[in-house]
Amino acid sequence: MSPNSGEPLTTKHDKIFGSSSSGHGRYGQPYYSAVVVNELSFELNGHSVSYRFHVDHETGDLVSDHFGGSVTENPAVQLAHNGGWSTKGHVRREFPDLGRGDFRSPAVHIKHSNGHTVSSFKYQSHTVIDGKPNLPGLPATFGSEDEVATLVLHMYDGYSSIAADISYSIFPKHDAIIRSVKISNKGTRKISIEKLASFSVDLPRNDYDMLQLRGEWARECSRLRRKIDYGTQGTAGYSSHFHNPFLAILSPTTTESQGEIWGFSLVYTGSFNVEVEKSPQGLTRTLIGMHPYQLSWPLEPGEFLVSPECVSIFSDSGVGEMSRKFHRLYRQNLIKSRFVSEPRPVLLNSWEGLYFNFDEKTIHKLAVESAALGAKLFVLDDGWFGVEHPRLDDTAGLGDWEANPDRFPKGLKQLAEKITSLQARNSQEKLQFGLWFEPEMVNRKSILYERNPTWVLHAGDCPRTELRQQLVLNLALAEVQDFIIESLTRILRAMPITYIKWDNNRGMHESPTPANHHAYMLGMYRVFDKLTSLFPNVLWEGCASGGGRFDPGILQFFPQVWTSDNTDALDRICIQFGTSLVYPPSTMGAHVSAVPNELTGRITPIRFRAHVAMMAGSFGLELDPDTIPDQDKDQIPGLIALAEKINPIVVQGDLWRLNLPEESNYPSALFISQDANHAVLFAFQIRATTVHNYPLIRLQGLDPAAFYSLDGKQVLSGATLMNGGIQYRFAGDYDSTVVLLERLQD
């Protein structure tokens, strides 16, 4: 049998990256064939990864051969006996469908017009593309022809006339494999897509752990590591504080700096599903894609559905190296904003300093104090809008994006112009002005809701559940999308705004149909794409009661996200270290707030609070300078100057997590610049200890043969710093130090 149609079996395709006569190519790496097609065998090769699979000649099914470290041929493996019950339970399948003898979780579940759910996808042909096509309506990684290549497998179910195009893209420099699936209805009857996984892979029999990010409001992105046992484990939910669309599979012995790990990151903000299933025969299947409870996507004849893409990165050098590969890929090939590699302006946000208690005079005064401290951006948070329904608290005004005339009798534009005329301390820069919005939400007490009650998410006569006194606008509706675009466009064109904080303070309830969840996301992405394209010089920050929607889909459009509403410095160390498991520190927002902290009541030194916040790409203040002690206020200009000095390294460099906060009383991290000539070390002591030596901190990622100056005082070799380590004296609870390293030139 020859399942191949459209291309002869003898076709061989090699997409070479970095080839040269010397045998080495770009980035100093040996050249390799990124995509190799040899008859019905397929290879994707990166600098340190190989992904190989083939077409089974008898069944037309795609069968995995290897996903892991670089290999030059398929490993010699013996298949287990099927035992007579399952016809495919022993097969490592690339695209497992439903109903043909594989009792494990399927990657695709289609309900046909006659009611049955059996699918039989077989290989038809393939296409190799230089570069990477966009995904229609969805955020996606991108790259030039010398950065990425794409292999598309064309599958077809001849019994139901349904096509499945499985797209594999390889970024060799990052060891990243990107996968998505397009289902097309080629028949004459309507079908329904009940489940569709973007990535599906069967790993061979072995013992594995799984690593995820779990949390809750104010304690986002906690690392959860557990053993994979027989049966199914995983998570399912909306990208939120509770669940993050990320999963890693790793060997039990893998640590931060050594061992094998496979990371999977879904470029999606909606409801997602992660399944990890260890079969009775020992294979471990990993599926990640859209949540089946919020799908049931109808396809009429001629229509198609494209899944969000999933990014998978392999590392054989531990969790930290996986993280750095994700960081580099997302900075270089996911985030579209021009600010992605630019240092961020130090800001002061009005929220925790004033909440809803302000008028034009108090806002101008706070802006004057911000400039006097050395901040470069002043952000007016919630409470500035509402005419008929003034936003005096969280019960009214959402959706009515006009300045409150009682608070701003001379107009918000005039105030913005006064603020942007202020001179920032020790700088030639004028203060910038930013504004808070929550465009996806509405209060019942608003002109918008009174005029358009059908615009909110609602399911027939079911009650419209309010959270935080608000409802969710249905962005699946084109008229809602257009309203949001027009509202923000009007304001951004009317006054000097260079920063927008886009908030989202509740989850989605009462969707009219399961499919509306995905339609909402497509509408939301259209709004993001339109606004960020119209206003490329605005720095957009995502927020969802903190880090509730910290995911790659958001990062395509917004180069930074407010990491958590919890500004307690001790909690923030854990939150920021956890978030960095997959997301670049450059994408995090972190602010210094007043003490006692409003959530925890904890009192920490302002230097400790500032040093923690400096580990994020966007450093700022969230306080009223008039209400903090003079000794703290006096330190702020110097701390801002230090933050500005190291911010380029944090934004553009590589992160090495040296000591994890959940494992050590002395968490520490090292950032190394892109050119490797500069670095900054952050070291913390949580609790004071008596009659103990101070901790020995061993650095990583340096050149062992090079010499480094530490704060201009001491010179040590990279070998000494990494193998011998250094010690710092700490004094009391919540102490910290920041050390600047400079590589000395020969």
XYZ file of C-alpha atoms in Angstrom:
746
model
C 0.000 0.000 0.000
C 1.207 3.529 -0.755
C -0.627 6.156 1.313
C 1.414 8.874 -0.336
C -0.337 10.833 -3.068
C 0.909 13.960 -4.748
C 4.635 13.286 -4.179
C 6.766 10.303 -5.194
C 8.095 8.027 -2.459
C 11.656 8.830 -3.459
C 11.280 12.520 -2.546
C 13.983 13.772 -0.255
C 13.959 17.312 1.114
C 16.679 18.937 3.193
C 16.231 22.420 4.657
C 19.772 23.369 5.650
C 20.419 25.918 8.401
C 23.770 27.540 8.938
C 25.665 25.570 6.291
C 29.052 26.749 5.148
C 32.164 25.296 3.603
C 33.825 25.228 7.001
C 31.131 22.947 8.393
C 29.899 25.593 10.817
C 27.147 28.100 10.317
C 25.322 30.901 12.019
C 25.755 31.321 15.803
C 28.927 29.199 15.619
C 26.899 25.987 15.419
C 27.591 23.014 13.150
C 25.300 23.004 10.168
C 22.408 20.588 10.092
C 19.328 19.811 8.068
C 16.413 21.363 9.930
C 13.780 19.455 7.928
C 14.606 16.150 6.276
C 12.072 14.104 4.307
C 13.231 10.719 3.077
C 10.426 8.763 1.417
C 7.889 8.436 4.267
C 10.255 9.313 7.114
C 10.461 12.823 8.538
C 13.023 14.611 10.682
C 13.073 17.971 12.448
C 16.529 18.860 13.741
C 17.682 21.658 15.997
C 21.000 22.463 17.573
C 20.405 19.906 20.358
C 17.139 18.195 19.481
C 15.809 15.651 17.005
C 12.143 14.949 16.332
C 11.551 11.955 14.057
C 8.472 10.077 12.876
C 7.314 8.040 9.888
C 4.226 6.878 8.022
C 3.191 3.316 8.690
C 2.979 1.684 5.243
C 0.098 -0.581 6.184
C -2.175 1.823 8.097
C -1.199 5.291 6.852
C -0.864 6.344 10.504
C 1.936 8.653 11.738
C 4.240 6.879 14.170
C 6.781 8.612 16.415
C 10.375 7.382 16.386
C 12.232 9.850 18.596
C 11.815 13.151 20.424
C 14.862 14.148 22.428
C 18.580 14.757 22.057
C 20.172 14.819 18.615
C 20.346 11.471 16.821
C 21.561 10.492 13.360
C 19.145 7.614 12.783
C 16.053 6.150 14.410
C 16.750 4.373 17.709
C 16.536 0.594 17.667
C 13.350 -0.182 19.583
C 11.156 -3.219 20.096
C 7.377 -2.726 20.129
C 5.405 -4.321 22.925
C 2.890 -7.041 22.145
C -0.594 -5.558 21.914
C -2.185 -8.232 24.101
C -5.167 -8.698 21.813
C -7.428 -6.014 23.268
C -6.108 -2.755 21.859
C -4.971 -2.720 18.247
C -2.923 0.463 18.702
C -2.197 0.696 22.430
C 1.474 -0.150 21.902
C 1.994 2.345 19.045
C 3.568 5.778 19.611
C 1.092 7.788 17.549
C 1.556 11.363 16.327
C -2.117 12.121 15.722
C -4.293 9.645 17.636
C -7.901 9.698 16.464
C -10.920 8.131 18.131
C -12.711 4.836 17.732
C -10.204 2.519 15.999
C -8.694 0.488 18.802
C -6.578 3.060 20.639
C -8.195 3.284 24.071
C -5.961 6.141 25.195
C -6.980 9.797 25.043
C -7.349 11.011 21.441
C -5.919 14.200 19.954
C -9.044 14.702 17.845
C -12.703 13.932 18.519
C -15.186 14.671 15.755
C -18.942 14.171 15.906
C -20.220 13.345 12.447
C -23.613 14.210 11.004
C -24.921 10.671 11.553
C -23.897 10.776 15.220
C -20.839 8.518 15.286
C -17.412 9.691 16.443
C -15.054 7.308 14.633
C -12.259 8.926 12.590
C -9.645 7.336 10.356
C -6.994 9.827 9.282
C -4.347 8.540 6.895
C -1.332 10.199 5.333
C -1.893 11.671 1.869
C 1.062 13.964 1.195
C 3.325 16.565 2.731
C 4.624 20.061 2.064
C 7.853 21.718 3.196
C 7.839 25.500 3.563
C 10.773 27.842 4.064
C 9.741 30.092 6.938
C 6.482 29.812 8.847
C 2.949 30.781 7.762
C 0.709 32.811 10.071
C -2.253 31.192 11.797
C -5.510 32.851 10.718
C -6.918 34.903 13.594
C -4.552 33.461 16.198
C -1.319 34.662 17.808
C 1.686 32.647 16.675
C 5.447 32.589 16.584
C 7.077 34.064 13.507
C 10.439 33.998 11.795
C 12.344 34.526 8.586
C 13.336 31.760 6.199
C 16.770 31.505 7.809
C 15.234 31.121 11.291
C 12.437 28.587 10.840
C 11.179 25.900 8.484
C 7.793 24.203 8.386
C 6.659 20.696 7.519
C 2.943 20.133 6.881
C 1.508 16.596 6.900
C -1.721 16.331 4.912
C -3.986 13.669 6.430
C -7.392 12.600 5.142
C -10.328 10.569 6.423
C -11.826 9.128 3.254
C -14.852 7.726 5.065
C -16.063 11.132 6.259
C -14.287 13.485 3.811
C -12.435 15.397 6.520
C -8.870 16.668 6.090
C -6.338 17.302 8.846
C -3.213 19.353 8.111
C -0.657 18.921 10.894
C 1.896 21.716 10.843
C 5.344 21.265 12.401
C 7.723 24.239 12.502
C 11.295 24.024 13.738
C 13.372 26.907 15.118
C 16.771 25.168 15.170
C 18.509 27.942 17.121
C 16.059 27.515 20.016
C 15.493 23.730 19.799
C 11.815 24.660 19.490
C 9.187 22.614 17.670
C 5.866 24.342 17.028
C 2.760 22.380 16.175
C -0.842 23.188 15.227
C -3.637 21.368 13.406
C -6.151 22.495 10.788
C -9.346 20.460 10.380
C -11.277 21.026 7.124
C -14.718 19.727 6.253
C -14.453 18.479 2.670
C -17.778 16.691 2.781
C -21.384 17.707 2.227
C -22.694 17.593 5.805
C -22.117 19.577 8.968
C -19.758 18.140 11.597
C -18.730 19.222 15.091
C -15.175 19.336 16.457
C -15.490 18.203 20.067
C -11.776 18.010 20.883
C -8.592 19.109 19.160
C -5.095 18.925 20.640
C -2.446 21.208 19.190
C 0.397 18.919 20.261
C 0.310 15.189 20.823
C 3.304 12.997 21.500
C 3.924 9.539 22.952
C 7.178 9.237 24.885
C 8.691 5.754 25.286
C 8.335 3.633 28.387
C 10.167 5.308 31.242
C 9.650 6.988 34.583
C 8.790 10.674 34.274
C 7.720 13.598 36.419
C 5.453 16.404 35.322
C 6.020 20.075 36.179
C 3.235 22.660 36.053
C 2.307 26.124 37.284
C -0.658 26.346 39.647
C -1.973 29.146 41.808
C -4.690 31.490 42.944
C -5.185 35.237 43.016
C -2.155 36.804 44.764
C -0.114 33.596 44.582
C 0.256 32.915 40.891
C 2.653 30.538 39.171
C 3.666 28.210 41.976
C 5.727 25.303 40.714
C 4.071 21.888 41.090
C 6.169 18.802 40.397
C 4.737 15.294 40.734
C 5.351 11.750 39.544
C 3.527 10.505 36.467
C 1.795 7.257 37.341
C -0.479 4.914 35.411
C -3.688 6.553 34.284
C -4.395 10.176 33.386
C -3.246 13.344 35.100
C -3.339 16.934 33.966
C -5.230 20.166 34.223
C -8.001 21.922 32.382
C -9.268 25.460 32.616
C -9.222 29.033 31.440
C -5.803 30.745 31.329
C -5.989 32.211 34.818
C -4.519 32.362 38.309
C -5.505 28.715 38.760
C -4.072 27.275 35.563
C -1.337 28.327 33.176
C -1.160 26.813 29.662
C 2.238 25.240 30.323
C 3.447 21.723 31.079
C 6.830 20.061 31.275
C 7.714 16.366 31.289
C 11.069 15.575 32.886
C 13.178 12.752 34.185
C 12.981 12.178 37.952
C 16.657 13.096 38.308
C 16.392 16.342 36.310
C 17.357 19.478 38.237
C 17.686 23.144 37.448
C 21.060 22.574 35.777
C 21.077 18.993 34.475
C 18.849 16.316 32.995
C 16.220 15.940 30.277
C 13.053 18.000 30.104
C 10.342 18.545 27.466
C 8.406 21.816 27.812
C 5.003 22.494 26.194
C 3.573 26.017 26.056
C 0.224 26.728 24.396
C -0.029 30.085 22.593
C -3.586 30.683 23.743
C -5.518 32.699 26.336
C -8.745 30.711 26.402
C -9.854 27.452 27.964
C -7.247 24.755 27.471
C -6.728 21.117 28.303
C -3.582 19.241 29.336
C -3.599 15.453 29.590
C -0.715 13.211 30.560
C -1.576 9.542 30.312
C 0.659 6.625 31.204
C -0.696 3.543 29.477
C -0.650 -0.003 30.884
C 2.217 -0.692 28.492
C 4.263 2.206 29.889
C 4.029 4.784 27.100
C 3.448 8.355 28.255
C 1.098 10.381 26.062
C 1.050 14.172 26.365
C -1.796 16.197 24.857
C -2.277 19.957 25.033
C -4.918 21.965 23.212
C -8.339 23.596 23.513
C -10.663 22.519 26.320
C -13.263 20.041 24.998
C -15.946 21.426 27.346
C -15.612 24.817 25.643
C -15.357 23.760 22.023
C -18.083 21.803 20.123
C -17.070 23.857 17.091
C -19.491 23.414 14.161
C -17.998 23.047 10.698
C -20.207 23.431 7.677
C -19.004 22.015 4.347
C -16.026 24.034 3.120
C -15.203 25.463 6.571
C -12.122 24.810 8.703
C -10.863 25.183 12.278
C -7.235 25.883 13.178
C -5.988 25.016 16.644
C -3.750 27.388 18.596
C -0.125 26.446 18.248
C 1.880 24.731 20.953
C 5.578 25.429 21.439
C 7.655 22.486 22.608
C 11.263 22.890 23.706
C 13.632 20.102 24.664
C 16.632 20.525 26.933
C 19.158 17.952 28.084
C 20.764 20.518 30.424
C 18.035 20.929 32.998
C 15.042 23.113 33.732
C 17.015 26.350 33.574
C 18.187 25.789 30.016
C 14.638 24.983 28.922
C 13.521 28.295 30.447
C 16.245 30.271 28.694
C 15.292 28.733 25.344
C 11.652 29.729 25.883
C 12.743 33.234 26.909
C 14.882 33.760 23.821
C 12.261 32.367 21.452
C 9.467 34.458 22.936
C 11.508 37.657 22.942
C 12.768 37.166 19.403
C 9.982 35.261 17.643
C 6.691 35.792 19.489
C 6.352 39.316 20.929
C 5.648 41.826 18.175
C 5.947 45.041 20.184
C 8.832 47.360 19.378
C 9.385 47.597 23.155
C 10.293 43.921 23.480
C 14.048 44.574 23.782
C 13.907 48.164 25.003
C 14.536 49.218 28.610
C 11.226 50.110 30.266
C 10.505 53.485 31.890
C 10.347 53.465 35.690
C 6.731 54.207 36.552
C 4.545 55.215 39.461
C 1.004 53.839 39.451
C -1.706 55.621 41.423
C -3.706 52.575 42.527
C -2.274 51.466 45.885
C -1.438 55.046 46.800
C -4.892 56.539 46.222
C -7.344 53.844 45.107
C -10.594 55.657 44.158
C -9.904 58.641 46.436
C -8.626 61.364 44.111
C -9.424 64.387 42.036
C -7.524 66.461 39.516
C -5.498 68.205 42.232
C -4.365 65.032 44.026
C -3.460 63.318 40.750
C -1.349 66.274 39.614
C 0.363 66.383 43.014
C 1.168 62.657 42.827
C 2.577 63.147 39.323
C 4.790 66.020 40.545
C 6.140 63.794 43.324
C 6.710 60.971 40.835
C 8.887 63.215 38.676
C 10.734 64.472 41.746
C 11.659 60.907 42.703
C 13.009 60.170 39.228
C 10.112 58.191 37.718
C 9.692 58.555 33.959
C 6.063 57.453 33.625
C 2.986 58.297 35.682
C -0.015 55.945 35.417
C -3.543 56.962 36.358
C -5.306 53.761 37.379
C -8.983 52.905 37.945
C -11.562 55.598 38.720
C -10.974 58.313 36.117
C -14.091 57.738 33.949
C -17.903 57.764 33.994
C -20.230 60.711 33.348
C -23.785 59.612 34.176
C -22.431 56.755 36.307
C -19.206 58.072 37.881
C -16.586 55.468 38.713
C -16.342 56.302 42.425
C -16.021 52.628 43.380
C -16.191 49.287 41.564
C -19.994 49.262 41.233
C -20.376 51.647 38.293
C -18.939 53.149 35.143
C -17.172 50.262 33.412
C -17.799 50.580 29.688
C -18.311 54.362 29.731
C -14.845 55.482 28.672
C -15.215 59.227 29.139
C -13.442 61.230 31.831
C -15.447 62.055 34.927
C -16.159 65.831 34.684
C -16.527 66.222 38.454
C -13.034 64.864 39.058
C -11.522 66.581 36.027
C -13.475 69.831 35.469
C -10.853 71.079 33.017
C -10.765 67.762 31.194
C -8.384 64.817 31.341
C -6.520 66.008 28.261
C -5.430 69.221 29.975
C -4.254 67.275 33.027
C -2.332 64.831 30.810
C -0.618 67.756 29.077
C 0.350 69.291 32.454
C 1.765 65.969 33.612
C 3.786 65.422 30.438
C 5.369 68.869 30.845
C 6.973 67.844 34.154
C 10.729 67.252 34.178
C 11.904 63.919 35.613
C 14.621 64.180 38.259
C 18.233 63.922 37.066
C 17.061 63.500 33.490
C 16.425 65.357 30.268
C 13.172 63.416 29.892
C 9.672 64.703 30.480
C 7.267 62.611 32.503
C 5.117 60.273 30.377
C 1.429 59.621 31.008
C -0.388 56.282 31.090
C -3.968 55.208 31.650
C -5.852 52.170 33.011
C -8.681 50.459 31.104
C -10.797 47.356 31.537
C -12.335 47.188 28.060
C -13.738 43.640 28.171
C -15.979 44.395 31.149
C -19.109 46.388 31.968
C -21.074 47.412 35.064
C -24.849 47.249 35.096
C -24.667 50.879 36.215
C -23.344 52.176 32.909
C -24.696 53.801 29.780
C -23.193 50.946 27.757
C -25.160 48.235 29.576
C -28.368 50.237 29.675
C -28.265 50.631 25.899
C -26.842 47.208 24.987
C -27.806 44.569 27.584
C -27.453 41.799 24.974
C -23.759 42.570 24.541
C -22.746 40.694 27.702
C -22.087 36.978 27.987
C -25.371 35.314 28.889
C -27.002 31.943 28.370
C -30.697 32.333 27.647
C -32.678 33.015 30.826
C -29.916 31.872 33.171
C -28.951 34.493 35.786
C -26.178 36.844 34.754
C -23.630 36.202 37.469
C -21.704 39.252 38.617
C -18.219 39.175 40.071
C -16.647 42.359 41.376
C -19.958 44.005 40.437
C -19.292 43.482 36.730
C -20.241 41.413 33.701
C -18.188 40.272 30.697
C -18.779 41.772 27.273
C -19.088 39.117 24.571
C -16.110 39.769 22.310
C -17.372 37.089 19.948
C -19.698 39.839 18.667
C -18.236 42.088 15.975
C -20.133 45.112 17.305
C -18.506 44.683 20.730
C -15.062 44.417 19.155
C -15.677 47.578 17.123
C -16.949 49.473 20.180
C -13.775 48.701 22.142
C -11.508 49.611 19.232
C -13.337 52.892 18.636
C -13.454 53.829 22.351
C -9.730 53.416 22.939
C -8.790 54.914 19.582
C -10.739 58.061 20.383
C -8.944 58.550 23.709
C -5.477 57.620 22.476
C -5.752 60.118 19.623
C -7.032 62.873 21.911
C -4.236 63.086 24.475
C -0.535 62.280 25.027
C -0.735 58.686 26.268
C 2.294 56.388 25.915
C 1.203 53.473 28.144
C -2.006 51.465 28.563
C -2.708 49.006 31.366
C -5.361 46.583 30.043
C -7.054 44.921 33.018
C -9.423 41.942 33.249
C -10.857 41.352 36.718
C -13.106 38.316 36.430
C -13.492 34.995 34.645
C -16.049 34.056 31.992
C -19.442 32.649 32.996
C -22.687 31.784 31.190
C -21.363 31.456 27.660
C -24.254 31.077 25.176
C -22.593 28.066 23.515
C -19.412 26.064 24.110
C -18.027 27.372 20.805
C -18.483 30.970 21.967
C -15.416 30.588 24.221
C -13.091 30.216 21.253
C -15.019 32.801 19.234
C -14.471 35.223 22.139
C -10.717 34.630 21.969
C -10.648 35.202 18.221
C -12.525 38.481 18.746
C -10.216 39.514 21.566
C -7.135 38.829 19.459
C -8.624 40.891 16.626
C -9.067 43.822 19.042
C -5.507 43.450 20.365
C -4.052 43.227 16.875
C -5.959 46.255 15.616
C -5.141 48.532 18.547
C -1.479 47.590 18.866
C -1.076 48.072 15.094
C -2.758 51.494 15.213
C -0.675 52.582 18.194
C 2.725 50.860 17.969
C 4.381 53.560 20.082
C 2.159 52.851 23.076
C 3.575 50.465 25.680
C 0.738 48.003 26.355
C 0.643 46.030 29.606
C -1.701 43.108 30.180
C -3.325 42.499 33.545
C -6.013 40.172 34.899
C -6.257 40.883 38.631
C -2.519 40.443 38.413
C -1.118 37.491 36.481
C -4.446 35.817 35.738
C -3.799 35.837 31.990
C -0.017 35.543 31.781
C 0.312 33.458 28.633
C 1.960 33.508 25.181
C -1.268 34.602 23.472
C -1.271 37.850 25.457
C 2.472 38.345 24.920
C 2.077 38.361 21.138
C 0.528 41.825 21.525
C 1.520 43.096 25.002
C 5.260 42.962 25.779
C 4.652 42.921 29.528
C 2.090 41.673 32.051
C 1.361 42.762 35.611
C 2.700 39.658 37.352
C 0.524 39.703 40.469
C -1.653 41.999 42.573
C 0.442 40.741 45.464
C 3.282 43.248 45.851
C 4.682 41.665 49.025
C 8.368 41.247 48.225
C 8.772 37.833 49.856
C 5.794 36.377 48.001
C 6.918 38.077 44.816
C 10.253 36.221 44.795
C 8.350 32.920 44.494
C 5.839 34.324 41.996
C 8.525 35.806 39.737
C 10.792 32.748 39.906
C 7.797 30.535 39.070
C 6.656 32.748 36.202
C 10.181 32.645 34.761
C 9.838 28.899 34.284
C 8.511 29.707 30.807
C 8.072 33.507 30.514
C 10.950 35.982 30.095
C 11.646 38.310 33.042
C 11.407 41.144 30.493
C 7.657 40.482 30.308
C 7.028 40.896 34.054
C 5.821 44.037 35.809
C 6.873 44.483 39.459
C 6.359 47.458 41.783
C 7.572 48.651 45.156
C 4.613 49.210 47.481
C 4.238 50.618 50.988
C 4.510 48.576 54.200
C 2.906 46.965 56.066
C 1.889 45.225 52.834
C -1.854 45.524 52.288
C -2.308 41.789 51.667
C 0.144 40.096 54.017
C 0.787 42.764 56.626
C 4.493 41.970 56.255
C 7.092 44.698 56.797
C 10.223 44.441 54.664
C 12.987 46.996 54.002
C 12.482 49.183 50.961
C 15.792 48.028 49.535
C 14.623 44.403 49.692
C 11.328 45.341 48.023
C 13.147 47.262 45.298
C 15.722 44.536 44.619
C 12.941 41.987 44.119
C 11.106 44.331 41.737
C 14.290 44.997 39.763
C 14.283 41.356 38.613
C 11.332 42.229 36.357
C 11.445 44.017 33.022
C 9.080 46.786 34.167
C 10.129 48.309 37.513
C 7.886 50.774 39.268
C 6.332 52.211 42.413
C 2.809 51.599 43.730
C 2.520 54.043 46.642
C 1.925 57.633 47.722
C 5.302 59.169 48.595
C 3.628 61.393 51.200
C 2.620 58.377 53.278
C 5.972 56.554 53.531
C 8.753 57.219 56.072
C 11.331 59.837 55.102
C 14.184 57.313 55.328
C 12.427 55.167 52.713
C 11.566 58.130 50.512
C 15.190 59.303 50.587
C 16.371 55.945 49.219
C 13.992 55.872 46.250
C 15.972 58.093 43.803
C 19.070 55.930 44.260
C 17.101 52.726 43.873
C 15.504 54.071 40.681
C 18.957 54.936 39.320
C 20.150 51.383 40.053
C 17.042 49.889 38.444
C 17.614 51.924 35.282
C 21.245 50.859 35.154
C 20.524 47.140 35.274
C 17.214 47.122 33.364
C 18.804 46.544 29.920
C 20.449 43.362 31.229
C 17.184 42.106 32.726
C 15.200 42.917 29.571
C 17.659 41.573 27.016
C 19.776 39.034 28.899
C 19.615 35.421 30.048
C 18.384 34.358 33.483
C 20.107 31.753 35.617
C 18.121 30.732 38.697
C 20.888 29.876 41.184
C 18.920 29.089 44.354
C 15.173 28.509 44.246
C 13.074 30.235 46.940
C 11.128 27.068 47.725
C 14.396 25.230 48.392
C 16.661 27.811 50.001
C 16.707 30.560 52.610
C 19.011 32.375 50.202
C 17.277 32.639 46.808
C 19.486 34.111 44.133
C 19.527 34.747 40.405
C 22.030 35.909 37.802
C 21.231 37.857 34.638
C 23.868 37.848 31.878
C 23.783 40.350 29.006
C 23.462 39.232 25.396
C 27.105 40.045 24.667
C 28.157 38.263 27.883
C 30.177 41.310 28.978
C 27.899 42.357 31.840
C 25.895 40.565 34.489
C 23.900 41.361 37.595
C 23.564 39.101 40.623
C 20.557 39.268 42.940
C 21.014 37.560 46.310
C 18.550 37.496 49.205
C 18.372 36.305 52.797
C 14.847 35.519 53.962
C 15.458 34.748 57.621
C 18.447 35.666 59.748
C 20.406 32.727 61.109
C 22.839 32.616 64.018
C 26.128 30.757 64.320
C 26.059 29.875 60.633
C 28.461 30.605 57.835
C 27.043 32.837 55.138
C 25.885 30.979 52.018
C 28.259 30.159 49.209
C 26.709 31.283 45.925
C 28.037 29.544 42.841
C 27.370 31.482 39.667
C 26.554 29.925 36.304
C 26.765 30.810 32.627
C 30.058 32.723 32.787
C 33.184 32.185 30.705
C 35.513 30.161 32.970
C 38.598 31.655 31.286
C 37.463 35.275 31.589
C 37.929 37.644 34.525
C 35.094 39.682 36.018
C 35.079 42.825 38.107
C 32.502 42.735 40.921
C 31.137 46.230 41.603
C 34.557 47.528 40.544
C 36.090 46.258 43.793
C 37.166 42.660 43.294
C 38.336 40.674 40.263
C 37.735 36.924 39.994
C 37.778 34.446 37.136
C 34.637 32.861 35.773
C 35.982 29.483 36.898
C 36.363 30.717 40.465
C 32.920 32.336 40.514
C 31.228 29.212 39.162
C 33.200 26.464 40.889
C 34.392 28.185 44.038
C 31.561 30.635 44.519
C 31.327 33.851 46.519
C 29.842 34.809 49.885
C 28.021 37.929 51.039
C 27.292 39.072 54.573
C 23.601 39.525 55.316
C 22.133 41.398 58.269
C 18.740 40.388 59.616
C 15.531 39.213 57.993
C 14.781 40.291 54.420
C 18.248 41.455 53.496
C 19.522 41.595 49.940
C 22.343 42.625 47.690
C 22.693 43.438 44.004
C 26.143 42.989 42.460
C 27.188 44.237 39.036
C 29.715 42.129 37.135
C 31.776 43.399 34.222
C 33.863 41.142 32.041
C 37.392 42.492 31.711
C 38.706 42.656 28.184
C 42.000 41.034 27.285
